[in-house]
Structure formats: C-alpha cells, structure tokens
CSV table of C-alpha atoms and ligand atoms in Angstrom, one decimal:
chain,number,residue,atom,x,y,z
A,1,UNK,CA,83.0,89.7,110.9
A,2,UNK,CA,86.7,89.4,110.8
A,3,UNK,CA,89.1,92.2,111.5
A,4,UNK,CA,92.8,92.0,110.8
A,5,UNK,CA,94.9,94.3,113.0
A,6,UNK,CA,98.6,94.7,112.5
A,7,UNK,CA,100.8,96.2,115.2
A,8,UNK,CA,104.1,97.7,114.2
A,9,UNK,CA,107.4,97.5,116.0
A,10,UNK,CA,106.8,100.3,118.6
A,11,UNK,CA,103.4,98.8,119.5
A,12,UNK,CA,105.2,95.7,120.7
A,13,UNK,CA,108.4,97.3,121.7
A,14,UNK,CA,108.0,97.9,125.4
A,15,UNK,CA,105.9,96.8,128.4
A,16,UNK,CA,103.6,99.8,128.4
A,17,UNK,CA,103.2,99.5,124.6
A,18,UNK,CA,102.3,95.9,124.8
A,19,UNK,CA,99.8,96.6,127.6
A,20,UNK,CA,98.2,99.2,125.3
A,21,UNK,CA,98.3,96.8,122.3
A,22,UNK,CA,96.6,94.1,124.3
A,23,UNK,CA,93.9,96.4,125.4
A,24,UNK,CA,93.1,97.3,121.8
A,25,UNK,CA,93.0,93.7,120.9
A,26,UNK,CA,90.7,92.9,123.7
A,27,UNK,CA,88.3,95.7,122.8
A,28,UNK,CA,88.4,94.7,119.1
A,29,UNK,CA,87.6,91.1,120.0
A,30,UNK,CA,84.6,92.2,121.9
A,31,UNK,CA,83.3,94.4,119.1
A,32,UNK,CA,84.2,92.2,116.1
A,33,UNK,CA,84.1,88.7,117.4
A,34,UNK,CA,86.8,87.4,115.1
A,35,UNK,CA,90.1,89.1,115.1
A,36,UNK,CA,93.4,88.1,113.5
A,37,UNK,CA,96.5,90.0,115.0
A,38,UNK,CA,99.6,90.4,112.9
A,39,UNK,CA,102.7,91.7,114.7
A,40,UNK,CA,106.2,93.0,113.8
A,41,UNK,CA,109.4,92.4,115.6
A,42,UNK,CA,110.1,94.6,118.6
A,43,UNK,CA,111.0,98.0,117.2
A,44,UNK,CA,111.7,100.4,119.9
A,45,UNK,CA,113.5,103.4,118.5
A,46,UNK,CA,116.5,103.5,118.0
A,47,UNK,CA,117.0,99.7,118.5
A,48,UNK,CA,115.0,97.6,116.1
A,49,UNK,CA,115.2,93.9,116.4
A,50,UNK,CA,115.2,93.2,112.7
A,51,UNK,CA,118.1,95.7,112.2
A,52,UNK,CA,120.0,94.0,115.0
A,53,UNK,CA,119.5,90.5,113.6
A,54,UNK,CA,120.7,91.7,110.2
A,55,UNK,CA,123.7,93.5,111.6
A,56,UNK,CA,124.8,90.5,113.6
A,57,UNK,CA,124.6,88.3,110.5
A,58,UNK,CA,126.4,90.8,108.2
A,59,UNK,CA,129.2,91.4,110.7
A,60,UNK,CA,129.7,87.6,111.0
A,61,UNK,CA,130.1,87.5,107.2
A,62,UNK,CA,132.8,90.1,107.5
A,63,UNK,CA,134.7,87.8,109.9
A,64,UNK,CA,133.6,89.6,113.1
A,65,UNK,CA,133.1,87.0,115.8
A,66,UNK,CA,132.0,89.4,118.5
A,67,UNK,CA,129.2,91.5,117.2
A,68,UNK,CA,126.6,88.8,116.8
A,69,UNK,CA,127.3,87.6,120.4
A,70,UNK,CA,126.7,91.2,121.6
A,71,UNK,CA,123.6,91.3,119.5
A,72,UNK,CA,122.4,88.1,121.0
A,73,UNK,CA,122.8,89.5,124.5
A,74,UNK,CA,121.0,92.7,123.5
A,75,UNK,CA,118.1,90.6,122.0
A,76,UNK,CA,118.0,88.5,125.1
A,77,UNK,CA,117.8,91.5,127.4
A,78,UNK,CA,115.2,93.3,125.3
A,79,UNK,CA,112.9,90.2,125.2
A,80,UNK,CA,113.6,89.3,128.9
A,81,UNK,CA,112.5,92.8,129.9
A,82,UNK,CA,109.1,92.3,128.2
A,83,UNK,CA,108.6,88.8,129.4
A,84,UNK,CA,109.6,89.8,133.0
A,85,UNK,CA,107.5,92.9,132.9
A,86,UNK,CA,104.4,91.2,131.5
A,87,UNK,CA,104.2,87.5,132.4
A,88,UNK,CA,103.4,86.3,135.9
A,89,UNK,CA,106.1,84.0,137.4
A,90,UNK,CA,103.5,81.4,138.3
A,91,UNK,CA,102.1,81.6,134.7
A,92,UNK,CA,103.9,81.2,131.4
A,93,UNK,CA,107.0,83.3,132.3
A,94,UNK,CA,109.5,80.4,132.5
A,95,UNK,CA,108.2,78.7,129.4
A,96,UNK,CA,108.3,82.0,127.4
A,97,UNK,CA,111.9,82.7,128.5
A,98,UNK,CA,112.9,79.2,127.5
A,99,UNK,CA,111.2,79.5,124.1
A,100,UNK,CA,112.8,82.9,123.5
A,101,UNK,CA,116.2,81.5,124.4
A,102,UNK,CA,115.8,78.8,121.8
A,103,UNK,CA,115.4,81.5,119.1
A,104,UNK,CA,118.4,83.4,120.3
A,105,UNK,CA,120.5,80.2,120.5
A,106,UNK,CA,119.5,79.5,116.9
A,107,UNK,CA,120.5,83.0,115.9
A,108,UNK,CA,123.9,82.5,117.4
A,109,UNK,CA,124.3,79.1,115.7
A,110,UNK,CA,123.4,80.5,112.3
A,111,UNK,CA,125.8,83.5,112.7
A,112,UNK,CA,128.5,81.0,113.7
A,113,UNK,CA,127.9,79.1,110.5
A,114,UNK,CA,128.0,82.3,108.5
A,115,UNK,CA,131.3,83.2,110.2
A,116,UNK,CA,132.9,79.8,109.6
A,117,UNK,CA,131.6,79.4,106.0
A,118,UNK,CA,132.2,83.0,105.0
A,119,UNK,CA,128.9,82.9,103.2
A,120,UNK,CA,125.6,84.6,103.9
A,121,UNK,CA,123.0,83.6,101.3
A,122,UNK,CA,119.7,85.5,100.9
A,123,UNK,CA,118.0,82.4,102.2
A,124,UNK,CA,120.1,82.5,105.4
A,125,UNK,CA,119.4,86.2,105.8
A,126,UNK,CA,115.7,85.5,105.7
A,127,UNK,CA,116.0,82.7,108.3
A,128,UNK,CA,117.8,85.1,110.6
A,129,UNK,CA,115.9,88.3,110.0
A,130,UNK,CA,112.5,86.7,110.3
A,131,UNK,CA,113.2,85.6,113.8
A,132,UNK,CA,112.3,88.9,115.4
A,133,UNK,CA,108.6,88.3,114.5
A,134,UNK,CA,108.7,84.7,115.7
A,135,UNK,CA,109.9,86.0,119.1
A,136,UNK,CA,107.5,88.9,119.4
A,137,UNK,CA,104.3,87.0,118.6
A,138,UNK,CA,105.1,84.4,121.2
A,139,UNK,CA,105.4,87.0,123.9
A,140,UNK,CA,102.3,88.8,122.8
A,141,UNK,CA,100.2,85.7,122.6
A,142,UNK,CA,101.4,84.5,126.0
A,143,UNK,CA,100.5,87.9,127.5
A,144,UNK,CA,97.0,87.8,125.9
A,145,UNK,CA,96.4,84.3,127.3
A,146,UNK,CA,97.3,85.6,130.7
A,147,UNK,CA,94.6,88.2,130.2
A,148,UNK,CA,92.2,85.4,129.5
A,149,UNK,CA,92.1,85.7,125.7
A,150,UNK,CA,92.3,82.5,123.7
A,151,UNK,CA,95.4,83.7,121.8
A,152,UNK,CA,97.7,81.4,119.9
A,153,UNK,CA,101.0,82.4,118.2
A,154,UNK,CA,101.0,81.4,114.5
A,155,UNK,CA,104.1,81.5,112.2
A,156,UNK,CA,103.0,82.9,108.8
A,157,UNK,CA,105.2,80.2,107.3
A,158,UNK,CA,102.1,78.1,107.7
A,159,UNK,CA,99.9,80.6,105.9
A,160,UNK,CA,101.7,82.7,103.4
A,161,UNK,CA,103.1,80.7,100.5
A,162,UNK,CA,105.7,82.7,98.5
A,163,UNK,CA,108.1,82.2,95.7
A,164,UNK,CA,111.8,81.7,96.5
A,165,UNK,CA,112.8,85.4,95.9
A,166,UNK,CA,114.4,85.7,99.4
A,167,UNK,CA,114.4,89.1,101.0
A,168,UNK,CA,111.6,90.3,98.8
A,169,UNK,CA,109.4,87.3,98.2
A,170,UNK,CA,106.1,87.5,96.4
A,171,UNK,CA,103.0,85.7,97.8
A,172,UNK,CA,101.3,83.1,95.7
A,173,UNK,CA,97.8,84.0,96.5
A,174,UNK,CA,95.8,80.9,95.5
A,175,UNK,CA,97.9,78.7,97.8
A,176,UNK,CA,98.0,81.4,100.5
A,177,UNK,CA,94.2,81.6,100.5
A,178,UNK,CA,93.9,77.8,100.7
A,179,UNK,CA,96.4,77.6,103.6
A,180,UNK,CA,95.1,80.6,105.5
A,181,UNK,CA,91.5,79.5,105.3
A,182,UNK,CA,92.4,75.9,106.3
A,183,UNK,CA,94.5,77.0,109.3
A,184,UNK,CA,92.7,80.2,110.5
A,185,UNK,CA,89.1,79.4,109.5
A,186,UNK,CA,88.6,76.6,112.1
A,187,UNK,CA,90.6,78.5,114.7
A,188,UNK,CA,88.4,81.6,114.3
A,189,UNK,CA,85.3,79.6,114.3
A,190,UNK,CA,86.3,78.0,117.5
A,191,UNK,CA,86.8,81.4,119.1
A,192,UNK,CA,90.6,81.5,119.0
A,193,UNK,CA,92.6,84.6,118.5
A,194,UNK,CA,95.5,84.0,116.1
A,195,UNK,CA,98.6,86.2,116.6
A,196,UNK,CA,100.5,85.9,113.4
A,197,UNK,CA,104.1,86.9,112.5
A,198,UNK,CA,104.3,89.8,110.1
A,199,UNK,CA,107.1,89.9,107.5
A,200,UNK,CA,107.6,86.2,106.8
A,201,UNK,CA,106.3,83.5,104.6
A,202,UNK,CA,107.5,80.2,103.3
A,203,UNK,CA,108.2,78.5,99.9
A,204,UNK,CA,106.4,75.3,98.8
A,205,UNK,CA,109.4,73.4,100.3
A,206,UNK,CA,108.7,75.1,103.7
A,207,UNK,CA,111.8,77.4,103.6
A,208,UNK,CA,111.2,80.7,105.4
A,209,UNK,CA,111.2,83.9,103.2
A,210,UNK,CA,110.7,87.5,104.0
A,211,UNK,CA,108.5,90.0,102.2
A,212,UNK,CA,110.9,92.9,102.2
A,213,UNK,CA,111.7,95.5,104.9
A,214,UNK,CA,108.6,97.0,106.5
A,215,UNK,CA,106.7,94.0,105.1
A,216,UNK,CA,104.5,93.3,108.1
A,217,UNK,CA,101.9,95.8,106.7
A,218,UNK,CA,101.9,93.7,103.5
A,219,UNK,CA,101.4,90.5,105.6
A,220,UNK,CA,98.3,92.0,107.2
A,221,UNK,CA,96.9,92.9,103.7
A,222,UNK,CA,97.6,89.4,102.4
A,223,UNK,CA,95.8,87.8,105.3
A,224,UNK,CA,93.0,90.3,104.9
A,225,UNK,CA,92.5,89.2,101.3
A,226,UNK,CA,92.9,85.5,102.1
A,227,UNK,CA,90.4,85.2,104.9
A,228,UNK,CA,88.8,87.5,103.7
A,229,UNK,CA,88.5,90.2,106.4
A,230,UNK,CA,85.9,92.9,106.6
A,231,UNK,CA,88.6,95.5,107.4
A,232,UNK,CA,92.4,95.7,107.9
A,233,UNK,CA,93.8,98.1,110.4
A,234,UNK,CA,97.4,99.1,110.7
A,235,UNK,CA,98.3,100.3,114.2
A,236,UNK,CA,101.5,102.4,114.3
A,237,UNK,CA,103.1,105.2,116.3
A,238,UNK,CA,101.6,108.2,114.5
A,239,UNK,CA,98.0,109.4,113.9
A,240,UNK,CA,97.7,107.8,110.5
A,241,UNK,CA,99.3,108.9,107.2
A,242,UNK,CA,100.4,112.5,107.5
A,243,UNK,CA,101.1,115.3,105.1
A,244,UNK,CA,104.9,114.6,105.5
A,245,UNK,CA,107.1,112.5,107.8
A,246,UNK,CA,106.5,114.2,111.2
A,247,UNK,CA,110.2,113.6,112.0
A,248,UNK,CA,111.1,115.9,109.2
A,249,UNK,CA,108.2,118.3,109.2
A,250,UNK,CA,106.8,119.0,112.7
A,251,UNK,CA,103.9,120.8,111.2
A,252,UNK,CA,102.7,117.7,109.3
A,253,UNK,CA,99.1,116.8,109.9
A,254,UNK,CA,97.0,113.7,109.6
A,255,UNK,CA,95.3,113.2,106.2
A,256,UNK,CA,91.8,111.8,107.2
A,257,UNK,CA,91.2,110.2,103.8
A,258,UNK,CA,93.5,109.2,101.0
A,259,UNK,CA,92.7,107.4,97.7
A,260,UNK,CA,94.2,104.2,96.7
A,261,UNK,CA,96.3,105.9,94.1
A,262,UNK,CA,97.5,108.7,96.4
A,263,UNK,CA,98.6,106.4,99.2
A,264,UNK,CA,100.3,104.1,96.7
A,265,UNK,CA,102.4,107.0,95.4
A,266,UNK,CA,103.1,108.1,98.9
A,267,UNK,CA,104.2,104.7,100.0
A,268,UNK,CA,106.2,104.0,96.9
A,269,UNK,CA,108.0,107.4,97.2
A,270,UNK,CA,109.1,106.9,100.8
A,271,UNK,CA,106.3,107.4,103.3
A,272,UNK,CA,107.5,104.7,105.6
A,273,UNK,CA,104.2,104.5,107.5
A,274,UNK,CA,102.8,102.0,105.0
A,275,UNK,CA,104.6,99.3,102.9
A,276,UNK,CA,103.9,100.1,99.3
A,277,UNK,CA,102.6,96.5,98.6
A,278,UNK,CA,100.0,96.7,101.3
A,279,UNK,CA,97.4,98.5,99.3
A,280,UNK,CA,96.7,96.2,96.4
A,281,UNK,CA,95.4,93.1,98.2
A,282,UNK,CA,92.9,95.0,100.2
A,283,UNK,CA,91.8,97.8,98.0
A,284,UNK,CA,91.4,95.6,94.9
A,285,UNK,CA,89.1,93.4,97.0
A,286,UNK,CA,87.1,96.3,98.5
A,287,UNK,CA,88.5,95.8,102.0
A,288,UNK,CA,88.8,99.1,103.8
A,289,UNK,CA,92.3,99.9,105.1
A,290,UNK,CA,92.8,102.2,108.1
A,291,UNK,CA,96.0,103.5,109.7
A,292,UNK,CA,95.7,104.3,113.4
A,293,UNK,CA,97.9,105.3,116.3
A,294,UNK,CA,98.3,102.6,119.1
A,295,UNK,CA,99.2,105.4,121.5
A,296,UNK,CA,96.3,107.7,120.6
A,297,UNK,CA,93.6,105.2,119.6
A,298,UNK,CA,90.7,107.6,119.7
A,299,UNK,CA,92.1,109.6,116.8
A,300,UNK,CA,90.4,108.5,113.7
A,301,UNK,CA,93.7,108.2,111.8
A,302,UNK,CA,93.6,107.7,108.0
A,303,UNK,CA,91.2,105.6,105.9
A,304,UNK,CA,92.1,104.5,102.4
A,305,UNK,CA,89.2,104.8,99.9
A,306,UNK,CA,88.7,103.9,96.2
A,307,UNK,CA,89.9,106.3,93.6
A,308,UNK,CA,87.4,109.1,92.9
A,309,UNK,CA,87.3,112.4,91.0
A,310,UNK,CA,89.0,115.2,92.9
A,311,UNK,CA,88.8,118.7,91.5
A,312,UNK,CA,90.3,120.4,94.6
A,313,UNK,CA,93.6,121.4,93.1
A,314,UNK,CA,95.2,120.5,96.4
A,315,UNK,CA,98.6,119.1,97.2
A,316,UNK,CA,98.0,116.6,100.0
A,317,UNK,CA,101.4,115.3,101.0
A,318,UNK,CA,105.1,115.5,100.4
A,319,UNK,CA,107.5,112.6,100.8
A,320,UNK,CA,111.1,111.8,100.1
A,321,UNK,CA,113.5,108.9,99.4
A,322,UNK,CA,117.1,109.6,100.5
A,323,UNK,CA,120.4,107.8,99.5
A,324,UNK,CA,119.9,107.6,95.8
A,325,UNK,CA,122.0,108.3,92.8
A,326,UNK,CA,121.0,109.6,89.4
A,327,UNK,CA,122.6,107.7,86.6
A,328,UNK,CA,122.8,109.3,83.2
A,329,UNK,CA,123.5,107.6,79.8
A,330,UNK,CA,124.2,110.3,77.3
A,331,UNK,CA,125.5,110.7,73.8
A,332,UNK,CA,124.6,112.3,70.5
A,333,UNK,CA,124.6,109.0,68.7
A,334,UNK,CA,121.6,107.8,70.8
A,335,UNK,CA,119.3,110.1,68.8
A,336,UNK,CA,116.5,108.0,67.3
A,337,UNK,CA,118.4,104.7,67.7
A,338,UNK,CA,115.8,102.1,68.6
A,339,UNK,CA,116.3,99.9,71.6
A,340,UNK,CA,118.7,102.1,73.6
A,341,UNK,CA,116.1,102.5,76.4
A,342,UNK,CA,115.3,98.8,76.4
A,343,UNK,CA,118.9,97.8,76.5
A,344,UNK,CA,119.6,100.4,79.3
A,345,UNK,CA,116.9,99.0,81.5
A,346,UNK,CA,117.8,95.4,80.7
A,347,UNK,CA,121.3,96.1,81.8
A,348,UNK,CA,120.1,97.7,85.0
A,349,UNK,CA,117.8,94.8,85.7
A,350,UNK,CA,120.8,92.4,85.4
A,351,UNK,CA,122.5,94.3,88.1
A,352,UNK,CA,119.4,93.7,90.3
A,353,UNK,CA,119.0,97.4,91.0
A,354,UNK,CA,115.5,98.9,91.6
A,355,UNK,CA,114.8,101.9,89.4
A,356,UNK,CA,112.7,104.5,91.2
A,357,UNK,CA,112.3,107.2,88.6
A,358,UNK,CA,113.1,107.7,84.9
A,359,UNK,CA,113.3,110.8,82.8
A,360,UNK,CA,114.4,111.2,79.2
A,361,UNK,CA,115.3,114.5,77.6
A,362,UNK,CA,113.1,115.1,74.6
A,363,UNK,CA,116.2,115.4,72.4
A,364,UNK,CA,116.7,111.8,73.3
A,365,UNK,CA,120.3,112.6,74.0
A,366,UNK,CA,120.2,111.3,77.5
A,367,UNK,CA,118.3,108.9,79.7
A,368,UNK,CA,118.4,109.6,83.4
A,369,UNK,CA,117.2,107.3,86.2
A,370,UNK,CA,117.6,106.9,89.9
A,371,UNK,CA,118.7,103.8,91.7
A,372,UNK,CA,119.7,103.3,95.4
A,373,UNK,CA,123.1,104.8,96.0
A,374,UNK,CA,124.6,101.4,97.1
A,375,UNK,CA,123.8,99.9,93.7
A,376,UNK,CA,125.5,102.6,91.6
A,377,UNK,CA,128.8,100.9,90.9
A,378,UNK,CA,127.1,97.7,89.8
A,379,UNK,CA,124.6,99.6,87.6
A,380,UNK,CA,127.4,101.5,85.9
A,381,UNK,CA,129.5,98.5,85.2
A,382,UNK,CA,126.5,96.6,83.8
A,383,UNK,CA,125.7,99.5,81.5
A,384,UNK,CA,129.4,99.9,80.4
A,385,UNK,CA,129.4,96.2,79.5
A,386,UNK,CA,126.1,96.5,77.6
A,387,UNK,CA,127.2,99.6,75.7
A,388,UNK,CA,130.9,98.8,75.2
A,389,UNK,CA,130.5,99.0,71.5
A,390,UNK,CA,128.6,102.3,71.5
A,391,UNK,CA,131.0,103.8,74.0
A,392,UNK,CA,133.9,102.8,71.7
A,393,UNK,CA,132.2,104.4,68.7
A,394,UNK,CA,131.3,107.5,70.8
A,395,UNK,CA,127.6,107.0,70.0
A,396,UNK,CA,127.3,107.1,73.8
A,397,UNK,CA,129.7,109.7,75.3
A,398,UNK,CA,129.2,109.1,78.9
A,399,UNK,CA,127.6,106.9,81.6
A,400,UNK,CA,127.9,108.6,84.9
A,401,UNK,CA,126.2,109.1,88.2
A,402,UNK,CA,125.4,112.1,90.4
A,403,UNK,CA,125.2,111.2,94.0
A,404,UNK,CA,124.0,111.3,96.7
A,405,UNK,CA,120.6,112.6,95.7
A,406,UNK,CA,117.1,112.3,97.0
A,407,UNK,CA,113.7,112.1,95.3
A,408,UNK,CA,111.1,114.4,96.7
A,409,UNK,CA,107.5,113.7,95.7
A,410,UNK,CA,104.4,115.9,95.9
A,411,UNK,CA,101.2,113.9,96.0
A,412,UNK,CA,97.5,114.8,95.5
A,413,UNK,CA,94.9,113.4,93.1
A,414,UNK,CA,93.4,116.9,93.0
A,415,UNK,CA,96.5,118.2,91.3
A,416,UNK,CA,95.3,116.5,88.1
A,417,UNK,CA,94.4,118.9,85.4
A,418,UNK,CA,95.1,121.9,87.7
A,419,UNK,CA,97.3,124.4,85.9
A,420,UNK,CA,100.1,126.1,87.7
A,421,UNK,CA,101.0,123.4,90.3
A,422,UNK,CA,104.4,122.7,88.7
A,423,UNK,CA,105.1,126.5,88.6
A,424,UNK,CA,104.3,126.7,92.4
A,425,UNK,CA,106.6,123.8,93.1
A,426,UNK,CA,109.5,125.3,91.2
A,427,UNK,CA,109.0,128.8,92.7
A,428,UNK,CA,108.9,127.4,96.2
A,429,UNK,CA,112.2,125.6,95.6
A,430,UNK,CA,113.8,128.4,93.6
A,431,UNK,CA,113.0,130.9,96.4
A,432,UNK,CA,115.1,128.8,98.7
A,433,UNK,CA,117.9,128.2,96.2
A,434,UNK,CA,117.1,124.5,95.8
A,435,UNK,CA,118.2,123.3,92.4
A,436,UNK,CA,116.0,120.7,90.8
A,437,UNK,CA,118.2,118.1,89.0
A,438,UNK,CA,115.5,116.1,87.3
A,439,UNK,CA,111.7,115.9,87.3
A,440,UNK,CA,109.1,113.2,86.6
A,441,UNK,CA,105.4,113.2,86.7
A,442,UNK,CA,103.4,110.1,87.4
A,443,UNK,CA,101.2,109.1,84.5
A,444,UNK,CA,98.2,109.3,86.9
A,445,UNK,CA,99.1,113.0,87.4
A,446,UNK,CA,98.6,112.5,91.0
A,447,UNK,CA,102.3,112.9,91.9
A,448,UNK,CA,105.2,115.0,90.8
A,449,UNK,CA,108.7,113.8,91.7
A,450,UNK,CA,111.8,115.9,91.8
A,451,UNK,CA,115.4,114.9,92.1
A,452,UNK,CA,117.5,117.2,94.4
A,453,UNK,CA,120.9,116.8,96.0
A,454,UNK,CA,120.9,114.8,99.3
A,455,UNK,CA,121.8,117.9,101.1
A,456,UNK,CA,118.7,119.7,99.8
A,457,UNK,CA,116.3,116.9,100.4
A,458,UNK,CA,115.0,117.8,103.8
A,459,UNK,CA,114.7,121.5,103.0
A,460,UNK,CA,112.8,120.7,99.8
A,461,UNK,CA,110.3,118.6,101.7
A,462,UNK,CA,109.8,121.4,104.3
A,463,UNK,CA,109.3,124.1,101.7
A,464,UNK,CA,107.0,122.1,99.5
A,465,UNK,CA,105.0,121.2,102.6
A,466,UNK,CA,104.4,124.9,103.1
A,467,UNK,CA,102.5,124.8,99.8
A,468,UNK,CA,99.8,122.5,101.3
A,469,UNK,CA,98.1,125.3,103.1
A,470,UNK,CA,98.7,127.7,100.3
A,471,UNK,CA,97.2,125.6,97.4
B,501,ADP,P1,105.7,100.4,112.4
B,501,ADP,O1,106.8,99.8,113.1
B,501,ADP,O2,104.5,100.7,113.2
B,501,ADP,O3,105.4,99.8,111.0
B,501,ADP,P2,107.2,102.4,110.9
B,501,ADP,O4,108.4,103.0,111.6
B,501,ADP,O5,107.5,101.4,109.9
B,501,ADP,O6,106.3,101.9,112.0
B,501,ADP,O7,106.3,103.6,110.3
B,501,ADP,C1,105.9,104.7,111.1
B,501,ADP,C2,106.8,105.9,110.9
B,501,ADP,O8,106.7,106.3,109.5
B,501,ADP,C3,106.4,107.0,111.7
B,501,ADP,O9,106.9,107.0,113.0
B,501,ADP,C4,106.9,108.2,110.9
B,501,ADP,O10,108.1,108.7,111.4
B,501,ADP,C5,107.2,107.6,109.5
B,501,ADP,N1,106.6,108.3,108.4
B,501,ADP,C6,107.2,108.7,107.2
B,501,ADP,N2,106.4,109.3,106.4
B,501,ADP,C7,105.2,109.4,107.1
B,501,ADP,C8,104.0,110.0,106.7
B,501,ADP,N3,103.7,110.6,105.6
B,501,ADP,N4,103.0,109.9,107.6
B,501,ADP,C9,103.1,109.3,108.8
B,501,ADP,N5,104.3,108.7,109.2
B,501,ADP,C10,105.3,108.8,108.3
B,502,LIG,N1,110.4,93.7,111.2
B,502,LIG,C1,110.4,93.9,109.8
B,502,LIG,C2,111.3,95.1,109.5
B,502,LIG,O1,111.8,95.8,110.3
B,502,LIG,C3,109.0,94.1,109.2
B,502,LIG,C4,108.2,95.3,109.7
B,502,LIG,O2,108.5,95.9,110.7
B,502,LIG,O3,107.2,95.6,109.1
B,502,LIG,O4,111.5,95.3,108.3
B,503,MG,MG1,106.4,99.7,109.2
C-alpha cells in the first residue's frame, strides 16, 4: 500500500519542523510500508524561499544588481541553519552544504544573466523559482538517511512530464504515469523512500517547468494518480480545511468532511490551504485526500469525499480572493447582438488574463467580469482594440474597471435548493453597510460569489462566517 505525503513550506521551514516532519514520515513508513514524500520549498513565514527566488530574479530584470546577491545570502543562511541544526558533522553535513551552495551559485549566475541580458523569460523564471524545492528535498532526504531511513531525493523533472506552459504547466498524464512508475516503482519495491520535489516538472526536452504557485499540492496528487497511491495526505500548518482562513477569522473551525465539489469551489475561490488543481487527479481516481496539521498530527483534519446529496441547508465555509478588478463592457447597442460575449472573452484571453467570475445583466446591456488587478490595463486595451468599431459607433458606450475589489465566496453543497440563503447573505452584509457590487452563483449551486470593494473584503468574510452557526 502506497501513501503519498506532501509537506508544505512551514513543515520544512525550521529545524523543529523538520524533526516533526521526519517523525511523521518514519511513522507512516512503519504503518504503510511504501511512502512517497513530496516537499515544498522552505516556507517559514514571513520569508518564503520561492518568493525570495522570484524577487531576486525580478529585481535583476529591473537592473538591480544588489538584491539577488542579498537574496542569495538569505537563502544560504536559511539552508545552512537547517543543515547545521540537523546533520551531524561526521555524517552528510559537509556534502549537504556543498550541494546547497551549488544551487545558490546557480541562482546567482542565472540572475546575473538576467541582469546583463535585461530579459527574464518564463522559462528562466521556472528554472529559478523551482530551485527552492530542489534544495529542500535534499536536506530532508539527508536528514532522513541520518535517522536510518532509506531516503533518496528525487527531482520531479524525472517524473512529471508537462507541456511548455512555463509558470503554470499542465502535466501530460500518460507520460507522467510511465515515468513515475518506471522510476519510483522499483525504488519502492526495493524499500526506498523517495523524497520528491513539489512544484516542478519538465518538458519532453527536459526543460524544468513549474505547476503554478502553491503547486506542490498538485504534484502530490499527480504522483498519487500515477503510482497509483492508496491515499494522498497534505500536511500543512493548520488543522485541515477550515470554515475560513484562520488568519482572517479567528473563530474559523476545521471542516471534518468536504465533498469534491465543495473543496474545489473553496480552493478555486481563494482558500490557499489546497491548490485548486489538486482535487481532480485523486478524486476522479477514487483516491482519498486528507489535509492534516504537521504540528498537531493527532487532529483528524479534513477528508475529501465524493459528491453526495446534502439536504442540510448549511453554509460550510467562506473564502476570499483579494486584489481583483471588475471590468465592465456596457452599451445599449449590445442588446441582442450575437457574439459580443464571445468576442469579449476572446479579447480577454489574448491578454492572457484569468477570468475569475462573470455576470451579465439580464437586459444584456453589460457584461461584467473580474480579473487580477495587475492584468486590468492589458485587458482593457485588448477589449478597446477588439471593439474599436462598436465604440466608435457608440454601440458600446464604455469599457471600464472598478478596482481594487475582492470576491467573497460562500460554499456549501447543502445550500442547493435551500430557499432564503441568498437573502441571509445580503441581509448579513447589508446590516454592516457592505455594498455588493456583483453576484454570481456557481451552476452547481454549491457556491455563491459576491464582488465587494477591497476595503470591505475582510469584513464581508467575517460577517458571512457568522452565518455558519446561524444557518
Ligand atoms: P503549505 O506551505 O503547507 O502549502 P499554505 O500557506 O500554502 O501552506 O496553506 C496553508 C495556509 O492556508 C494556512 O496557514 C491558512 O492561513 C491558509 N488558509 C486560507 N484559507 C484557509 C482555509 N479555508 N482553511 C485552512 N487554511 C486556510
Ligand atoms: N514553493 C511553491 C510556492 O511557494 C510551491 C508550494 O509551496 O506549493 O508556490
Ligand atoms: Mg500551499
């Protein structure tokens, strides 16, 4: 029986955390026999290795020749601290320090190239940002070996084959299954303990890609499907998926069981605890997914189960995505004209922006949708080019954006078919003078999303969370 266990940034972010992580791995190996570990880059708050790597590279692109050197020192110190604190001098300490130095030297060399060339391609960004995982798995594997476990660090470039969409690559599953089974199958059969990098993969040509920020959860699910594993466990720093982000709502509680659809909506609409793409590979293959707390391992956490009828009428969770803008295309001449929506979203797609929510007034006089705030200018100019003719003829009066806004989403499969939920949501917000700018309901009726100003986002989450006990 194979278990895939993924450890997030905080679980590998300090000496005590790594000791705890190693203990969990040791126990799992005794119970399960075959364990595949997936690890993120070190992510001690507030310093996250992946953020540091990206900052260094981006500053180099801006002509800054100092920041990436400072970052390199910070990275060196952070990893040294772990290596020094965990590895015996007479064991692998020196080798681990030297290996880690090689990565940092490579980071510096890549940033120097970015600085000189004045160019930072998505491909280079992936080569740089994926290094955090390459460093962390080597330290973790060395420490596990010191404890007597047969651990070996494995770069997922050997296992996860992706397309070449750098920064948000998509796995090609047939090839990934073949590679994973060929590489990990014999290793597991021989009793080895693979410690695999999260977040990264490689193209057919062997070029490193990344799966998108927070993508180590996805890596674990991909490997879970590919092996296949009996279960996939995501170890993080909170007691599973909670009814809201505990940083925003201190009263948030763990949700013991969530359906596939509920957790998908939650993850998509901002619950950072799980990368939204994690769910499909496991749930579609009947592999149970659990989210547990490394620092409170006896807590059962959350289990994700298949969709099932729920007549509870309950709201289960509230989540939010900040830093968005709401773009509106409006004009009386749009009424009944076929193809406006299609042209709108084709134009948005050309600007590469990700649309998070769409609403259309029934009069068809406007289409509203939200995109990341940073993409607003590109989206508007793409739309203006697409509709130059209609704007000139005044069929479209205005293309404009309201920003910054946030999307607040209320999730619960039990809301389906329950009258009055929308009324409760609006009353709760109205009672606190929070204006709802736009609303959209998921077609599964398991979520309702509201657009509010950025300034109102946190309060909206808090007040809607109060409905959880009340519904
Ligand atoms: P990891 O490095 O383990 O992947 P992340 O920082 O990516 O950890 O995700 C865990 C964090 O997600 C938690 O510390 C918590 O602040 C945040 N979070 C946001 N929404 C939720 C939620 N609904 N339930 C639990 N945690 C949440
Ligand atoms: N280290 C990567 C990130 O910070 C992936 C992850 O943590 O899941 O985005
Ligand atoms: Mg994460």
